[in-house]
Each structure stands twice: as C-alpha cells, then as structure tokens.
Short mmCIF file of C-alpha atoms in Angstrom, two decimals:
data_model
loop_
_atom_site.label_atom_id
_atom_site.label_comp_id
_atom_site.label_asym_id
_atom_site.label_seq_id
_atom_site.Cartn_x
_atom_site.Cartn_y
_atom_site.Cartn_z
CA UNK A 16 -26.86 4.03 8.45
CA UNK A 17 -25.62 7.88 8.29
CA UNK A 18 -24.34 9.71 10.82
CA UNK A 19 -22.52 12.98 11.63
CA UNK A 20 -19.63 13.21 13.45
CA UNK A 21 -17.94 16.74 14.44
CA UNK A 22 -14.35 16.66 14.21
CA UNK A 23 -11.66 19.10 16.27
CA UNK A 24 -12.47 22.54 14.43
CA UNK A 25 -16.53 22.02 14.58
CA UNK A 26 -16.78 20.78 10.74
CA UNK A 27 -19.30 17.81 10.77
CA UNK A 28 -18.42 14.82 8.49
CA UNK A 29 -21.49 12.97 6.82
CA UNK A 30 -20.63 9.03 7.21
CA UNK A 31 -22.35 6.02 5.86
CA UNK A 32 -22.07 3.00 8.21
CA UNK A 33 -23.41 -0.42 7.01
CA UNK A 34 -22.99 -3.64 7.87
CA UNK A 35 -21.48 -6.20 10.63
CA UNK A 36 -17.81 -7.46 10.81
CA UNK A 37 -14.57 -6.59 10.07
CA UNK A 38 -14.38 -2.73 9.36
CA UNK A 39 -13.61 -1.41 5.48
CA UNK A 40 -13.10 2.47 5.26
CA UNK A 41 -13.71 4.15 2.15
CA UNK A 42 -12.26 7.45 0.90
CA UNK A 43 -13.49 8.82 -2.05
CA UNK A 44 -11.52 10.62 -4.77
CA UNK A 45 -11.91 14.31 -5.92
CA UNK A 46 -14.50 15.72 -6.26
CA UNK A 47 -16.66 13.29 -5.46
CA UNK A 48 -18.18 11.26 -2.02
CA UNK A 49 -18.65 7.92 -1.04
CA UNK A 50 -21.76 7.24 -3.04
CA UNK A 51 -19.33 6.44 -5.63
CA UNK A 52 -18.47 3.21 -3.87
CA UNK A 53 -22.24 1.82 -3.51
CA UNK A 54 -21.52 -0.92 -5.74
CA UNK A 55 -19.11 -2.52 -3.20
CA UNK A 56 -21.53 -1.17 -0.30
CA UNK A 57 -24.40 -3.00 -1.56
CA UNK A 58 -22.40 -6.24 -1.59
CA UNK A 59 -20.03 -6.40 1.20
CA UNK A 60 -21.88 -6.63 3.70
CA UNK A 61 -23.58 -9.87 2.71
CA UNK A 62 -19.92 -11.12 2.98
CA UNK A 63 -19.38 -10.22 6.30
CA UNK A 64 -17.75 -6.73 6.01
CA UNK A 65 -18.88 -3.36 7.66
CA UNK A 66 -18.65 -0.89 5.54
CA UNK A 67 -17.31 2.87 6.54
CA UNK A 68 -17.42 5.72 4.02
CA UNK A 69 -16.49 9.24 4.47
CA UNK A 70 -17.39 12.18 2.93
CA UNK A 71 -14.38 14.76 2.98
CA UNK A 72 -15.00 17.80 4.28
CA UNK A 73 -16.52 20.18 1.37
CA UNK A 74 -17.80 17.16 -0.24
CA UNK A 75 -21.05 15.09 -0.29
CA UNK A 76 -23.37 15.68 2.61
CA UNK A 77 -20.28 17.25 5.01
CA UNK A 78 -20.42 20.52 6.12
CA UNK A 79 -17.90 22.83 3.43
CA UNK A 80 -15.62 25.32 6.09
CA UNK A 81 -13.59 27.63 4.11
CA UNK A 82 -10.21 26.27 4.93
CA UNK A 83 -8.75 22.45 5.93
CA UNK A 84 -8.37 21.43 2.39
CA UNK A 85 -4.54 20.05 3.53
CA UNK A 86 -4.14 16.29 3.48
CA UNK A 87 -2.76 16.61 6.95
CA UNK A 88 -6.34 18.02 7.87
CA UNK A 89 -7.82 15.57 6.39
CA UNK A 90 -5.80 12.44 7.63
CA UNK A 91 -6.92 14.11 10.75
CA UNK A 92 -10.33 14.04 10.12
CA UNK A 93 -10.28 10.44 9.44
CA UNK A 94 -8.53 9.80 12.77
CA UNK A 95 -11.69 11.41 14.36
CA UNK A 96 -14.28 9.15 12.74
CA UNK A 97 -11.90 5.86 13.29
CA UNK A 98 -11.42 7.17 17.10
CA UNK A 99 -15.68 8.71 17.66
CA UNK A 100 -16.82 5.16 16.17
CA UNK A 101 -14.28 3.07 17.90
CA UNK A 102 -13.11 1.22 15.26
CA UNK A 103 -10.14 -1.34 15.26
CA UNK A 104 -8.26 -3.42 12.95
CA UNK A 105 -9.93 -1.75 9.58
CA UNK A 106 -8.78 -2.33 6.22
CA UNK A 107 -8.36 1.48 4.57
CA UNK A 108 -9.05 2.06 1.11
CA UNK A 109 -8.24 5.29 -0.75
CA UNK A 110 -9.18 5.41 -4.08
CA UNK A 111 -7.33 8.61 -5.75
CA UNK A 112 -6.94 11.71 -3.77
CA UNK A 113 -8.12 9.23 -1.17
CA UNK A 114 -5.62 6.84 -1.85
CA UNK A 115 -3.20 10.13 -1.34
CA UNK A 116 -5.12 11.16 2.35
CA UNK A 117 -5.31 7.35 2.81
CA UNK A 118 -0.79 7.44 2.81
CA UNK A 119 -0.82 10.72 5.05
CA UNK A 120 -3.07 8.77 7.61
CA UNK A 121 -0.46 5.84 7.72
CA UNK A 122 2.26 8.38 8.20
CA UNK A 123 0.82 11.46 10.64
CA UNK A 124 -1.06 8.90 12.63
CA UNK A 125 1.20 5.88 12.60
CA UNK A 126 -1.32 3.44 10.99
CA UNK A 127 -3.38 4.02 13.70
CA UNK A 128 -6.24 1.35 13.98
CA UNK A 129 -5.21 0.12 10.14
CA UNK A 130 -4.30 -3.30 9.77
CA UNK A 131 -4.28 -3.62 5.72
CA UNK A 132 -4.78 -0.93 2.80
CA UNK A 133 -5.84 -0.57 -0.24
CA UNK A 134 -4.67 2.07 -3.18
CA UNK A 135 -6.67 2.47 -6.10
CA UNK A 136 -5.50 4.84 -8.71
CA UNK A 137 -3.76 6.97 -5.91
CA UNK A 138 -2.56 10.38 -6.76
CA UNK A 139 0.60 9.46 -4.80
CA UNK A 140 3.68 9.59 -4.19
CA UNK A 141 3.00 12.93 -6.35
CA UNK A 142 0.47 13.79 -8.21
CA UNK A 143 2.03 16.34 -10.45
CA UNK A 144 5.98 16.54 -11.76
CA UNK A 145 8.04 18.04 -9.98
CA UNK A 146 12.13 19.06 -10.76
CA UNK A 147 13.00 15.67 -9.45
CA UNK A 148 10.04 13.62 -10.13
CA UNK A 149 9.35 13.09 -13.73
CA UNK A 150 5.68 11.35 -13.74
CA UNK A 151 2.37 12.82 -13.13
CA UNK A 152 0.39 15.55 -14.80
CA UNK A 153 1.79 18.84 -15.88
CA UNK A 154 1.26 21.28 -12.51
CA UNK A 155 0.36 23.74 -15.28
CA UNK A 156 -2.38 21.48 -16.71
CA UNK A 157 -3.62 21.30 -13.17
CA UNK A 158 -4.18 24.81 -12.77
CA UNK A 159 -5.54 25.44 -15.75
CA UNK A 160 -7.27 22.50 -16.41
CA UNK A 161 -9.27 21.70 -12.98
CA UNK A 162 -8.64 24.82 -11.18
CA UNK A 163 -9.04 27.78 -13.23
CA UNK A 164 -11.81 25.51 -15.03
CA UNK A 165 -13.62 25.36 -12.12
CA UNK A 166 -13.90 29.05 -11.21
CA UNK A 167 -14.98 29.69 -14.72
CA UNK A 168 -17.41 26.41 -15.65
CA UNK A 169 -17.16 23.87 -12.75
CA UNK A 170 -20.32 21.41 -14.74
CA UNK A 171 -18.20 22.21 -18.21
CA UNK A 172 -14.61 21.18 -16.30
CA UNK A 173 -16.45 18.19 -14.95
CA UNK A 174 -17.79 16.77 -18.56
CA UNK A 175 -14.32 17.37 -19.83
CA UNK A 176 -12.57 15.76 -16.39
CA UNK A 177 -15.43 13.08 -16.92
CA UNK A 178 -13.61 11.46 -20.41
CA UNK A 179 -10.61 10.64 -18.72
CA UNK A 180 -12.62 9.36 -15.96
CA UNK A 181 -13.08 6.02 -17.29
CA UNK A 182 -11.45 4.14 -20.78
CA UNK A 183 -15.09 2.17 -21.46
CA UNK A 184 -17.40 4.61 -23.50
CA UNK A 185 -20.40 2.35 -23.40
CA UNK A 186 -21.60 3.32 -19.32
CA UNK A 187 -22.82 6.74 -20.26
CA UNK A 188 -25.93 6.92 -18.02
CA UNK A 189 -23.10 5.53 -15.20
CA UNK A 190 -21.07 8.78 -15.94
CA UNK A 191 -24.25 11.26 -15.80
CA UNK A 192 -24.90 9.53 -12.23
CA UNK A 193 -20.85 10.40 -11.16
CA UNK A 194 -21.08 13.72 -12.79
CA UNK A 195 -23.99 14.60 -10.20
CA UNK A 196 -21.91 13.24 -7.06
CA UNK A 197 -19.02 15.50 -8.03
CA UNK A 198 -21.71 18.33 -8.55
CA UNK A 199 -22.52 17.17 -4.92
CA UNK A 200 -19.25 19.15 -3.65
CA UNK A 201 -18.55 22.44 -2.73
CA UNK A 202 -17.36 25.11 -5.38
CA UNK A 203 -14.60 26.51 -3.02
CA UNK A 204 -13.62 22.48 -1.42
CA UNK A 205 -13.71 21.92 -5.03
CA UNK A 206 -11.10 24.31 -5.96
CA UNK A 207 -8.92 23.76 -2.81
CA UNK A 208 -8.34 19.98 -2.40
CA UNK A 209 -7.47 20.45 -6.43
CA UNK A 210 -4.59 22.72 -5.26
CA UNK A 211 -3.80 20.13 -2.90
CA UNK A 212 -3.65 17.49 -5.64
CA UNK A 213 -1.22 19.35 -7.27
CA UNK A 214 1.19 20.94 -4.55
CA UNK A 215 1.95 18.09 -1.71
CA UNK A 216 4.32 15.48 -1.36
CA UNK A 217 4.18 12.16 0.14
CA UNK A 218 7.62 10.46 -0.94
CA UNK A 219 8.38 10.94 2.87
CA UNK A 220 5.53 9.33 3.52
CA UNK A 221 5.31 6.08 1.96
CA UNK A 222 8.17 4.30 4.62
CA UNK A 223 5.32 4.48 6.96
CA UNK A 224 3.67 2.64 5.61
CA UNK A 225 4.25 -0.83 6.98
CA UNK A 226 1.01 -2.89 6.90
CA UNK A 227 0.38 -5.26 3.86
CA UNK A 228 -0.94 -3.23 0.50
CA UNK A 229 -2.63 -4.01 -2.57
CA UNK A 230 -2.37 -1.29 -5.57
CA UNK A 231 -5.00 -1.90 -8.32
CA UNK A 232 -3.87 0.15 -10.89
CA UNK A 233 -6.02 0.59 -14.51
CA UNK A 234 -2.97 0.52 -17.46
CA UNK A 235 -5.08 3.07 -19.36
CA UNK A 236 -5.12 5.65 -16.64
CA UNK A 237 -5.12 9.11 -18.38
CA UNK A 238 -5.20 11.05 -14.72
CA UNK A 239 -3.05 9.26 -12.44
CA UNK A 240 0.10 8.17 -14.25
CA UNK A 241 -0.03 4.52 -14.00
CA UNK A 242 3.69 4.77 -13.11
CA UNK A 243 2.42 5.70 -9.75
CA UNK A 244 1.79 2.22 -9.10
CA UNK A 245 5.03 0.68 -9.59
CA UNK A 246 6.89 3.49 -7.62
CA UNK A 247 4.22 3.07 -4.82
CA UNK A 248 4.97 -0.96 -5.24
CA UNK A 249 8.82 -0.36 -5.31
CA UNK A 250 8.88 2.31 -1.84
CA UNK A 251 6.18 0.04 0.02
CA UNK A 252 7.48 -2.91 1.89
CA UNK A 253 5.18 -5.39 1.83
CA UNK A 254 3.12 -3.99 -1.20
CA UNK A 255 1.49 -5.98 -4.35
CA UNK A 256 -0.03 -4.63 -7.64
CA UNK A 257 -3.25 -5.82 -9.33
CA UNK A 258 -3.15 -4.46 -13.08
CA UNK A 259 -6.36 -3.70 -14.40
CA UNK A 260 -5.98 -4.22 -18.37
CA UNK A 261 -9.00 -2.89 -19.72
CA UNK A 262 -9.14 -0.23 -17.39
CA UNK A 263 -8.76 3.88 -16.90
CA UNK A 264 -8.41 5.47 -13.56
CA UNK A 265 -12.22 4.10 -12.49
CA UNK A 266 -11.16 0.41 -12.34
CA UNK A 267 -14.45 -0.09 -10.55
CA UNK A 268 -16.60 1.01 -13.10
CA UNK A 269 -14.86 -0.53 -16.60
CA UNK A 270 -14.17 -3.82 -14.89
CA UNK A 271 -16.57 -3.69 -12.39
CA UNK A 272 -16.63 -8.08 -11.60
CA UNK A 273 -12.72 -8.08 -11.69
CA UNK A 274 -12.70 -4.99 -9.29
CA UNK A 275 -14.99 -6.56 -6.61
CA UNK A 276 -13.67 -10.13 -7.15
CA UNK A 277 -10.09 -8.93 -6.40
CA UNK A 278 -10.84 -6.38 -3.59
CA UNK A 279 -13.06 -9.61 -1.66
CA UNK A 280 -10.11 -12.02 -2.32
CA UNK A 281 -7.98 -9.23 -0.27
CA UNK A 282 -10.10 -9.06 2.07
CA UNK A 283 -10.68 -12.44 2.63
CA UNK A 284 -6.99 -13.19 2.89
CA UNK A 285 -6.52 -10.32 5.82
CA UNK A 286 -9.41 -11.97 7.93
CA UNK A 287 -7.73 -15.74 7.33
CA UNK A 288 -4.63 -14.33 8.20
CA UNK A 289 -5.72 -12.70 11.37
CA UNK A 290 -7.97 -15.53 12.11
CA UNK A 291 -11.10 -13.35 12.42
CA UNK A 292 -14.31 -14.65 11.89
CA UNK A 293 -17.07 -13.12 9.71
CA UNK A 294 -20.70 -13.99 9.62
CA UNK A 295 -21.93 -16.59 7.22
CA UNK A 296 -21.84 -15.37 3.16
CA UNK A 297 -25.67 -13.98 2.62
CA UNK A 298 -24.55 -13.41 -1.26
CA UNK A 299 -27.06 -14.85 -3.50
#
C-alpha cells in the first residue's frame, strides 16, 4: 500500500509498500518515480519479497520543496523511510541517479540496514567528465541538453531524452507510459537533481561500500557510459557485473525476462546465504 512519511525538514515522501518478506528498496532514476519499477512490483511479491519504492522528493506523488536536490539530502531521506518503517536487512537497488543516491546512502550512513545492492545503469562514480575523469557525458551537454531544455520545453527535452532511453524501438506505447511518469515530477526538482547529475562526486564514496553488489549494465547505454560499470566493478570489493547485450540504459524494459530473471537469481542467492526464509513461490 502507499503511505507518506515526513522526513527531518517537513517534506513528505510518497512510498509504495507491497508485499511480505525480505525487504527490496527501489530508487528510481531522473526524472521519473517508482511506478517505473511495477513490472518487478507486480511479481516479487509472489516470490516472497516486500517491495519498497520511493518517490524522491520533487518527484511522483512527494511533496516538491524548493531546495534538497543534494544526494546527501536525499541519502538522508532514504535513511528516514528505512528508520520510520523499521526495516532491516534490505537489499537496495538504485537504478540511475538512484543507483548514484543508492552509493551516497552506503557511504553517509554506513550501509545502514543494507545487506546487498543493486546498480543498474548508475550515474556513478561520475556522471559527467571531469579534468581527471575521462568517461561520462559532456557537463556542457548536460546543461544544455537536460537543463536549459527543461526551462525552455521540459515535454520536448523529455521526447528527445526519451530515444536514448532505451536501444529497442518497437515498445513505443511503453515509452508514452514513461514519458508521463517523468511528466509526473516537478519542473524546478526537475531542473535541480539534473544539476546534481552533473556536478557531484562519489569516487570517495564507493570504498564504502562493502556489502556484496551486482551491476547490470546495458552495452548500448547512450546516457550512462557503460564504462561506469567496470570502474564501479574495479573500486567495489565484492562487486559482479551482469552485461545486458541487447540493451540501452533501461535494461528492464529491452530485456525485460533477462532483467527480472537475473535480479530474482540475486535475490535468491542473498536469502540462501543468510539463511532467511521466504513464503512459498505464488508465481503462476
């Protein structure tokens, strides 16, 4: 079911709580909300698996404050939800900028209550290139491209945004349906958390990181440099990358059977390993 829950500074986050058993957070990328995971909501749970999604602050159904757009502010928010719904031993999942807010959790709030993650076409270690950091998108194409765009034409930057979204061209009525979750978001959260895409840092992050990790990674990404993946791989200790071949950055949506066989099988090896039992499998 959905809930709110008012975090330190009086913003309320929308969240979508379904299911019994071992807890699986979800964190959306920009600028969308957690509807865009109701493909693995709708099946989870017949597994065994509670499912936890989050919309960000500005985004979805949360309230849309002016400021808190940071990643720090939001790795705080998600410790509010984890701590208000008293949840223990989840597996985190951050797909994009949510893979990004998903690494500043591990590191701001030492792993706090996370006993396995999952990166999906993060924006991370850095989004954009920097002097010393020579993968990414242009900082330049950021601005202009999502930023600027979106003051001027926010549905217009969206349809372009949208192409690189996924590499399959055959799920158009699927890309209408994401098109109206991002439309979902604020204009101004919009803007901000895309200026947080392309200014912060998390190479000092990823050593905190210290709980097993999968990285499912789409070879045909055209927004996060699939690069990413291997430097997350190389700076994460006890990390493990799951190519997805046929795949841009939405790896759920082009290989949508491979996707939910391979996030299940991760699952499924965290509760053997921990020895926690599920209820019996309802899937039909």
């Amino acid at each position: 079911m959905g809930k709110y829950i008012q975090v330190e500074d009086g913003v309320k986050l929308f969240v979508q709580d379904l299911g019994e058993g071992i807890p699986v957070i979800f964190l959306h990328g920009w600028p969308s909300n957690h509807l865009m995971f109701e493909y693995q909501f709708s099946r989870l749970p017949l597994d065994g698996y509670r499912c936890i999604g989050i919309d960000f602050r500005g985004f979805g159904k949360s309230d849309a404050p002016w400021e808190g757009y940071t990643y720090d502010r939001m790795a705080d928010d998600l410790r509010a939800v984890i701590d208000e719904l008293q949840i223990e031993n989840a597996v985190l999942i951050g797909f994009s900028m949510g893979g990004a807010v998903a690494i500043r959790y591990m590191a701001r709030h030492q792993g706090h209550e996370i006993a396995q993650l999952a990166l999906m076409g993060a924006a991370a270690p850095v989004f954009t290139k920097r002097a010393d950091f020579d993968h990414g998108m242009d900082p330049d194409d950021v601005t202009s491209n999502l930023i600027e765009a979106t003051y001027q034409d926010r549905p217009k930057m969206l349809g372009k945004f949208g192409l690189d979204f996924t590499h399959s061209k055959t799920k158009a009525g699927m890309m209408v349906w994401l098109e109206s979750l991002c439309l979902q978001a604020s204009h101004h959260g919009t803007i901000k958390a895309a200026i947080a895409l392309r200014d912060e840092d998390l190479r000092g992050d990823l050593s905190a990181v210290t709980v097993p990790t999968v990285i499912f990674q789409g070879t045909k990404d055209k927004i996060c440099d699939p690069d990413l993946a291997q430097l997350l791989s190389e700076s994460i200790t006890d990390a493990r990358v799951v190519l997805f071949e046929h795949s841009g950055h939405a790896m759920m949506f082009d290989e949508m059977d491979k996707f939910n066989k391979e996030l299940l099988l991760f699952l499924n090896q965290m509760a053997a390993t921990n020895q926690i039992p599920r209820p019996a499998s309802q899937n039909l």
